mmCIF file of C-alpha atoms and ligand atoms in Angstrom:
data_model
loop_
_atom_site.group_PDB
_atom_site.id
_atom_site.type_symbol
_atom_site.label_atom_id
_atom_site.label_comp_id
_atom_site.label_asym_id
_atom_site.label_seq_id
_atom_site.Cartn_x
_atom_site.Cartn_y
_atom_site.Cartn_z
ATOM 1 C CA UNK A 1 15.018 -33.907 32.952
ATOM 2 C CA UNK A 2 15.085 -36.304 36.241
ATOM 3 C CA UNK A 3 12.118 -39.213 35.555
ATOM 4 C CA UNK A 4 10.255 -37.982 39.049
ATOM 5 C CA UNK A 5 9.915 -34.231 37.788
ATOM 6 C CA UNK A 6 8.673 -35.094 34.321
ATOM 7 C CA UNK A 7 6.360 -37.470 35.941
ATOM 8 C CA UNK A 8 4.988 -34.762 38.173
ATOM 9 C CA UNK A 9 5.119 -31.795 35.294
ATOM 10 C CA UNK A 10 3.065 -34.492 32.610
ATOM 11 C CA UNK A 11 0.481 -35.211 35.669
ATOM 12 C CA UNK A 12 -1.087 -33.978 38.979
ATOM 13 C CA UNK A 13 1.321 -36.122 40.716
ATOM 14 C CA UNK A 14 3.762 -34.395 43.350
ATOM 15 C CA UNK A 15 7.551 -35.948 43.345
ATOM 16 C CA UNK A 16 6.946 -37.958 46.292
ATOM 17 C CA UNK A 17 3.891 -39.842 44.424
ATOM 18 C CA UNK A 18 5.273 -39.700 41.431
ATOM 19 C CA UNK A 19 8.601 -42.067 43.042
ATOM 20 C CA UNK A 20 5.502 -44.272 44.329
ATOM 21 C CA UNK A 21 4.470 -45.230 41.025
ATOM 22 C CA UNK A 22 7.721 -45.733 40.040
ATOM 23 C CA UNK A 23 8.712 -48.173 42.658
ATOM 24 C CA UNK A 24 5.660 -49.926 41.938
ATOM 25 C CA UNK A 25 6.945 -50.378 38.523
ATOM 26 C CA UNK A 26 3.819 -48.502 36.919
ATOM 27 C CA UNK A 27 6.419 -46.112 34.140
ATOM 28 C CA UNK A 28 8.268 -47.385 31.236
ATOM 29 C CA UNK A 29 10.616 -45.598 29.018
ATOM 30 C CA UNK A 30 11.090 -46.257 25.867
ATOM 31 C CA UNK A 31 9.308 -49.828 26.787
ATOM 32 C CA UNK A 32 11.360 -50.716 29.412
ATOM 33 C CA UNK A 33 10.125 -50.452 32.833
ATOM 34 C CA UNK A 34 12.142 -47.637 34.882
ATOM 35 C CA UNK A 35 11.973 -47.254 38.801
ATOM 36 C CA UNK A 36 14.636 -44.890 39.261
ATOM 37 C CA UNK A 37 13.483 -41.799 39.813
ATOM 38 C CA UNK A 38 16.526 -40.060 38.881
ATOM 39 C CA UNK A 39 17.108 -41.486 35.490
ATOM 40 C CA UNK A 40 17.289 -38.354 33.127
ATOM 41 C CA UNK A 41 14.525 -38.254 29.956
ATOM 42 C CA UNK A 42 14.972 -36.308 27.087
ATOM 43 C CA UNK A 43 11.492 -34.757 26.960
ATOM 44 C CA UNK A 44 11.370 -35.131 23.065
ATOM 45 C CA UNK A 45 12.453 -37.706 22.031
ATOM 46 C CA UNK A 46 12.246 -40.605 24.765
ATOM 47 C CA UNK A 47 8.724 -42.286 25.110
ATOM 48 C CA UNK A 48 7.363 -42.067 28.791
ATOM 49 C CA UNK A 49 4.283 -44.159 29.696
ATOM 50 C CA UNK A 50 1.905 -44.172 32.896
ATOM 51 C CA UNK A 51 -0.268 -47.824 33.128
ATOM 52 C CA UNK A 52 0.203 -47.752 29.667
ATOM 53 C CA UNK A 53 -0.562 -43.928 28.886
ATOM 54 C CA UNK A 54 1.872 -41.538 27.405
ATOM 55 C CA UNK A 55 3.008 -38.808 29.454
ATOM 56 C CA UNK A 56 4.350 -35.581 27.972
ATOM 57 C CA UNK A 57 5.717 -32.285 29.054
ATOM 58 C CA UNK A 58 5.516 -28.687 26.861
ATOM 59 C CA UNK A 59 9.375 -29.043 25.634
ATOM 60 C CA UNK A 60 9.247 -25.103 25.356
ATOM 61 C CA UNK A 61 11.760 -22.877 23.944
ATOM 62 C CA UNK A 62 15.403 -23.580 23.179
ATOM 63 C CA UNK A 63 17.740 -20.080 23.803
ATOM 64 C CA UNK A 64 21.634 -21.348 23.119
ATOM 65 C CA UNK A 65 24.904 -19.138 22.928
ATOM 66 C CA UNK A 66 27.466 -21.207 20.848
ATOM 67 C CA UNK A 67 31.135 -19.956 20.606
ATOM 68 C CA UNK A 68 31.665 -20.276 16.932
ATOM 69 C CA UNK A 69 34.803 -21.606 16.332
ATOM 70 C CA UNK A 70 36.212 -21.160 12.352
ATOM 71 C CA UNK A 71 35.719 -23.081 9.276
ATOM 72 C CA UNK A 72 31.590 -23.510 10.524
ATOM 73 C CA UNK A 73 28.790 -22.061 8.316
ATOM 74 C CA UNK A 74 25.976 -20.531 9.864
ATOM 75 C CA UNK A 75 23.449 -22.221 7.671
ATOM 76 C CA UNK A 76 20.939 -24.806 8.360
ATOM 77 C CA UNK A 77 21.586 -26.544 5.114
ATOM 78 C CA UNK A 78 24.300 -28.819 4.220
ATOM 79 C CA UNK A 79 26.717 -26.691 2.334
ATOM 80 C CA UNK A 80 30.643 -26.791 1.480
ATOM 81 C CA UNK A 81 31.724 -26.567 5.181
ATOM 82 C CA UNK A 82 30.404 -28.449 8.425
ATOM 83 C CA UNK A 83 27.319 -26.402 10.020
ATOM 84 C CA UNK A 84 27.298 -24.390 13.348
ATOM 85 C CA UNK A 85 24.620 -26.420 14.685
ATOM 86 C CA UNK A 86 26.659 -29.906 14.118
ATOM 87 C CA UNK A 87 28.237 -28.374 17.179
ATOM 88 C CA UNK A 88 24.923 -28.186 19.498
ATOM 89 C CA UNK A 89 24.077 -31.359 21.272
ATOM 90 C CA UNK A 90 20.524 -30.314 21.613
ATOM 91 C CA UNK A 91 17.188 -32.284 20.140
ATOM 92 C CA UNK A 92 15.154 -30.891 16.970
ATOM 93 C CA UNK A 93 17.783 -28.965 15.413
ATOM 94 C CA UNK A 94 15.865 -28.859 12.382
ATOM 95 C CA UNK A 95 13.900 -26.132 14.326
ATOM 96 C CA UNK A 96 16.652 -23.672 15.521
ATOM 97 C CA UNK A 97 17.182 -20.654 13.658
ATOM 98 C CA UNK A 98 20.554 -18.549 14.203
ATOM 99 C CA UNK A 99 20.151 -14.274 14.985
ATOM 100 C CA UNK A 100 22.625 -12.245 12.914
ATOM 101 C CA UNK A 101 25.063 -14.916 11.489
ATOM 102 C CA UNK A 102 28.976 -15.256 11.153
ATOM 103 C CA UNK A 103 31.062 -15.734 8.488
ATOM 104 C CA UNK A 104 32.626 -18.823 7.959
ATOM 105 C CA UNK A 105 36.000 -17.230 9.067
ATOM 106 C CA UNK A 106 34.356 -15.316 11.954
ATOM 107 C CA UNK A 107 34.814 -16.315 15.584
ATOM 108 C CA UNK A 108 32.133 -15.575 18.429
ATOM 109 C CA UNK A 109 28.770 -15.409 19.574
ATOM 110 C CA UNK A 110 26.119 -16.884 18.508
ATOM 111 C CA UNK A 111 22.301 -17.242 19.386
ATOM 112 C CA UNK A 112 20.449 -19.561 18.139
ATOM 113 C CA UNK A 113 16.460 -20.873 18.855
ATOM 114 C CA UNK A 114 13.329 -22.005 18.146
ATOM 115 C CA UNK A 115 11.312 -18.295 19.225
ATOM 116 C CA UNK A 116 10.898 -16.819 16.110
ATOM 117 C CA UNK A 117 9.817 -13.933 18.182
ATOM 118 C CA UNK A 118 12.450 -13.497 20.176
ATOM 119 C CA UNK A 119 15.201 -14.088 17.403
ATOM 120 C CA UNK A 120 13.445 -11.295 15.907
ATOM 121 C CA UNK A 121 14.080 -9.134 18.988
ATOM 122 C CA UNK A 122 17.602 -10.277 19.070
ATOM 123 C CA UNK A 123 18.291 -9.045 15.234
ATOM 124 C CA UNK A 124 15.821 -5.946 14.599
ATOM 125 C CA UNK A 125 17.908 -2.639 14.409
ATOM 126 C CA UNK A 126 14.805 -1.057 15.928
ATOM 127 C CA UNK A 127 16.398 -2.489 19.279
ATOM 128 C CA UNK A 128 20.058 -1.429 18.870
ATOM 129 C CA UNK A 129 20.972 -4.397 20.735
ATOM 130 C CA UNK A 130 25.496 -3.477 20.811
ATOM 131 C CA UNK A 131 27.806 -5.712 19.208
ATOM 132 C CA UNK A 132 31.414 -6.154 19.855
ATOM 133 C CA UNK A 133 33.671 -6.861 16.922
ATOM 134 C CA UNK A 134 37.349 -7.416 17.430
ATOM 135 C CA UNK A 135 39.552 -7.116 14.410
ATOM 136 C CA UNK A 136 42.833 -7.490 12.600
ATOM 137 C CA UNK A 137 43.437 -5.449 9.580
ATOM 138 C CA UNK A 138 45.911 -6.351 7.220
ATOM 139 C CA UNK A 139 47.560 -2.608 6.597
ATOM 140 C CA UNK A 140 48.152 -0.642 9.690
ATOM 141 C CA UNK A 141 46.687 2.479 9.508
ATOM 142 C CA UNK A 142 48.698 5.289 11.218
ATOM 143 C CA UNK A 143 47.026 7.898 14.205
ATOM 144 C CA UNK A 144 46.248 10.005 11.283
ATOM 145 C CA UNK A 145 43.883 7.130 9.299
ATOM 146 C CA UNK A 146 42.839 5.823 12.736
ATOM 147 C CA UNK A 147 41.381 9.704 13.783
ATOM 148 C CA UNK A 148 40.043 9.974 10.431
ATOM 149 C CA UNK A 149 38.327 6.346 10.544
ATOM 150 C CA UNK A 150 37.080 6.656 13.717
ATOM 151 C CA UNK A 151 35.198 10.196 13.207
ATOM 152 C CA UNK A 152 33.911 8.540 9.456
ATOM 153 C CA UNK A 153 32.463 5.784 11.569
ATOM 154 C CA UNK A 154 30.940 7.705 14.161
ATOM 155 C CA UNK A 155 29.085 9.931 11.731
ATOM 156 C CA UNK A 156 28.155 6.685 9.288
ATOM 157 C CA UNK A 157 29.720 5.695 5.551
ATOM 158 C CA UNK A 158 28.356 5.011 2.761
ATOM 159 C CA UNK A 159 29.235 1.221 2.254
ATOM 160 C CA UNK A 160 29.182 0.175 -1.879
ATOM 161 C CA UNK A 161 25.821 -0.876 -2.978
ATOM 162 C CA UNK A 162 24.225 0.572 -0.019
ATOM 163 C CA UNK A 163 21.736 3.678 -0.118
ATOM 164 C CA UNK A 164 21.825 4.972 3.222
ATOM 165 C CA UNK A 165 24.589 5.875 5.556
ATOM 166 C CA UNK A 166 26.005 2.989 8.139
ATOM 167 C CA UNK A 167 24.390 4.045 11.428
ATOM 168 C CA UNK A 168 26.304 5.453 14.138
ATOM 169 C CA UNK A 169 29.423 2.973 15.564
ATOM 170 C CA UNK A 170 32.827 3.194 17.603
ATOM 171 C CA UNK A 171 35.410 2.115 16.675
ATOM 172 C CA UNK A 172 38.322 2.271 18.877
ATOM 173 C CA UNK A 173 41.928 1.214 17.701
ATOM 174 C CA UNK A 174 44.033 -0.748 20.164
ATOM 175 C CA UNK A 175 47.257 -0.573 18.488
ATOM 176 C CA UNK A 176 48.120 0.162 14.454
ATOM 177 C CA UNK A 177 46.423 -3.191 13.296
ATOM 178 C CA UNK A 178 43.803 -4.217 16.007
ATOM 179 C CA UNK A 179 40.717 -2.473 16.822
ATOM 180 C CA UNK A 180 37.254 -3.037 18.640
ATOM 181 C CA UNK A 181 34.166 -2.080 16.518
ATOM 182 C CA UNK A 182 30.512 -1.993 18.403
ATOM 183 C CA UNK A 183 27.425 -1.472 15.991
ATOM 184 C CA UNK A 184 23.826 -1.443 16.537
ATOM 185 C CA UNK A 185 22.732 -3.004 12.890
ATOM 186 C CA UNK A 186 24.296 -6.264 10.974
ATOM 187 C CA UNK A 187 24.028 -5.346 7.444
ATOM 188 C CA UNK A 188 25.381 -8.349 5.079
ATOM 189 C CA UNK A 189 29.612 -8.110 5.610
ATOM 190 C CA UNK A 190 28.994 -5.343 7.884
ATOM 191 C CA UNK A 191 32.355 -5.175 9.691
ATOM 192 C CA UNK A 192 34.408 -6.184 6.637
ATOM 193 C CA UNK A 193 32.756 -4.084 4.487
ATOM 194 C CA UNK A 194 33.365 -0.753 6.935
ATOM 195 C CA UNK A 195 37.115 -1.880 7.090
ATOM 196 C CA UNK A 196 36.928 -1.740 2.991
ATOM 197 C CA UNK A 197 35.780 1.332 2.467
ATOM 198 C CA UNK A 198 39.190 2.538 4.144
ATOM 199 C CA UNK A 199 41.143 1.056 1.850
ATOM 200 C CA UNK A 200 41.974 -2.038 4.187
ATOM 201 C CA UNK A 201 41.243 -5.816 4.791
ATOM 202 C CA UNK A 202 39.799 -7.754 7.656
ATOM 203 C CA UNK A 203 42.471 -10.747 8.592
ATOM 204 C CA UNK A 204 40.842 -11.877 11.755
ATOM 205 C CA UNK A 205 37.016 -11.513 13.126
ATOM 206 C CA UNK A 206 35.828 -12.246 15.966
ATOM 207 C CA UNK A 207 32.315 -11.117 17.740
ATOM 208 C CA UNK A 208 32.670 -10.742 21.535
ATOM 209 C CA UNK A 209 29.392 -9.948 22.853
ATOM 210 C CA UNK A 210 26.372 -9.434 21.744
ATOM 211 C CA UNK A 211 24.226 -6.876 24.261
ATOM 212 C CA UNK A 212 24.370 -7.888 27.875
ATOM 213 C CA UNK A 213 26.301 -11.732 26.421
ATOM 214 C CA UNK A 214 29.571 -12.298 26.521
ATOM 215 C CA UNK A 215 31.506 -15.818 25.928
ATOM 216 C CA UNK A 216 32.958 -15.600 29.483
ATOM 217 C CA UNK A 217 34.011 -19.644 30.095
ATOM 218 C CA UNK A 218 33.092 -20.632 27.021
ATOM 219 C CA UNK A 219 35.767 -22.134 24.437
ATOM 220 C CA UNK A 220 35.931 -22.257 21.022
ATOM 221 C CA UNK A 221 33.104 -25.030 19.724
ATOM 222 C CA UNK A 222 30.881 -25.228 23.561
ATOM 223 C CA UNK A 223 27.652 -23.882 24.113
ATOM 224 C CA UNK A 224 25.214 -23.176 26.909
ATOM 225 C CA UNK A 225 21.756 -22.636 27.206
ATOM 226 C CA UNK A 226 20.823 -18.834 28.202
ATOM 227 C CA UNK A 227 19.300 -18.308 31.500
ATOM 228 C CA UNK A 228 15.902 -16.875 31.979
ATOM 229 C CA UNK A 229 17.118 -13.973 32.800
ATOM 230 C CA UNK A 230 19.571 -13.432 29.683
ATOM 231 C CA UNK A 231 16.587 -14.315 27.417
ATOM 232 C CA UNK A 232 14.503 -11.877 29.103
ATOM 233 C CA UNK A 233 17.118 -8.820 28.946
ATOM 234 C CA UNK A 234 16.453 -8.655 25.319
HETATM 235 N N1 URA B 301 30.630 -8.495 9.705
HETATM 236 C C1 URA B 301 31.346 -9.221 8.831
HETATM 237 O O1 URA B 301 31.922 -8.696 7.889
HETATM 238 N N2 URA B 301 31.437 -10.558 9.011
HETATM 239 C C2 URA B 301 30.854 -11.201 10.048
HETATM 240 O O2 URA B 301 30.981 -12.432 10.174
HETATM 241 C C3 URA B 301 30.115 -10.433 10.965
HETATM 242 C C4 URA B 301 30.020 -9.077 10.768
#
């Protein structure tokens, strides 16, 4: 955040006063007098002071879509592979949590934050917030198998292990070994699992979108903060 705007968020000061006690070298940062107002402060971590006061702002809530490339686990803990949020230039990563996670071979989208309350939103199935798989199976399946897998998923399966039916999805084939699968719930292996109980394999996973967001100009490995209006929709 620009110097003059956390001034004038951390006190009563408007943007105009808050350049006057700049230029009158009254504001430090990180001990080192600052009269720029432009100078950008990272609201955590960098140590503002007034005549000698600290000035803070609320850092609020942290909403990020990351496009997961491969090879990243979505775990917060140190673990066999590097860790999704290694990718996420952001402050206090210790407090981020991730909704509905990948796979380590799984592509996509990915929210992660600090509102618990909100991830929860994100996740419950009580919401039936869509998400778009796309997949590559390793055996093509013929227009027979397709129908037949299609109507299966559209009524629910039984998935190994499991006690209830999947609920409701579509899946739609694009050719004899790529398809699109949207589902409303993210049990553990959901997608892979499905594609098992046919008989066949997942090669290639990749989520598209998850409810109204999409990775539209964003590679592999970037991330963006959500707007107010994405974090809202959910
Ligand atoms: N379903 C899976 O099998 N794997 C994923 O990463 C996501 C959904």
């Amino acid at each position: 955040m620009r110097l003059d705007k956390f001034i004038s968020k951390a006190t009563e000061l408007s943007r105009k006063e808050s350049k006057k006690i700049l230029h009158a070298s009254e504001v430090t940062v990180n001990d080192k007098v600052i009269k720029d107002p432009g100078v950008h402060v990272d609201i955590v971590n960098d140590d503002v002071m007034w005549a000698g006061e600290p000035l803070s702002v609320a850092a609020g809530n942290r909403y990020i879509l990351l496009h997961k490339p491969e090879g990243f686990e979505c775990t917060l803990k140190v673990k066999e592979h590097p860790i999704v949020t290694e990718l996420i230039a952001v402050p206090e990563i210790g407090s981020l949590r991730i909704a509905g996670r990948l796979d380590v071979d799984t592509t996509g989208a990915l929210l992660i934050s600090d509102d618990g309350k909100w991830l929860h939103r994100v996740t419950s199935p009580k919401h039936e917030h869509a998400k778009v798989y796309e997949l590559t199976l390793a055996d093509p399946m013929d227009s027979d198998a397709q129908a037949n897998a299609v109507k299966e998923v559209a009524e629910g399966i039984l998935l190994d292990g499991d006690y209830e039916d999947t609920k409701p999805a579509i899946l739609e084939f694009i050719d004899e070994t790529h398809a699109r699968l949207t589902l409303e719930q993210g049990k553990y292996h959901q997608v892979k699992r499905m594609m098992g109980y046919f008989g066949n394999k997942v090669t290639e996973l990749h989520r598209a979108s998850i409810s109204h967001i999409n990775l539209d100009g964003l590679e592999k490995g970037d991330s963006r903060f959500l707007t107010a209006e994405e974090v809202a929709k959910f």
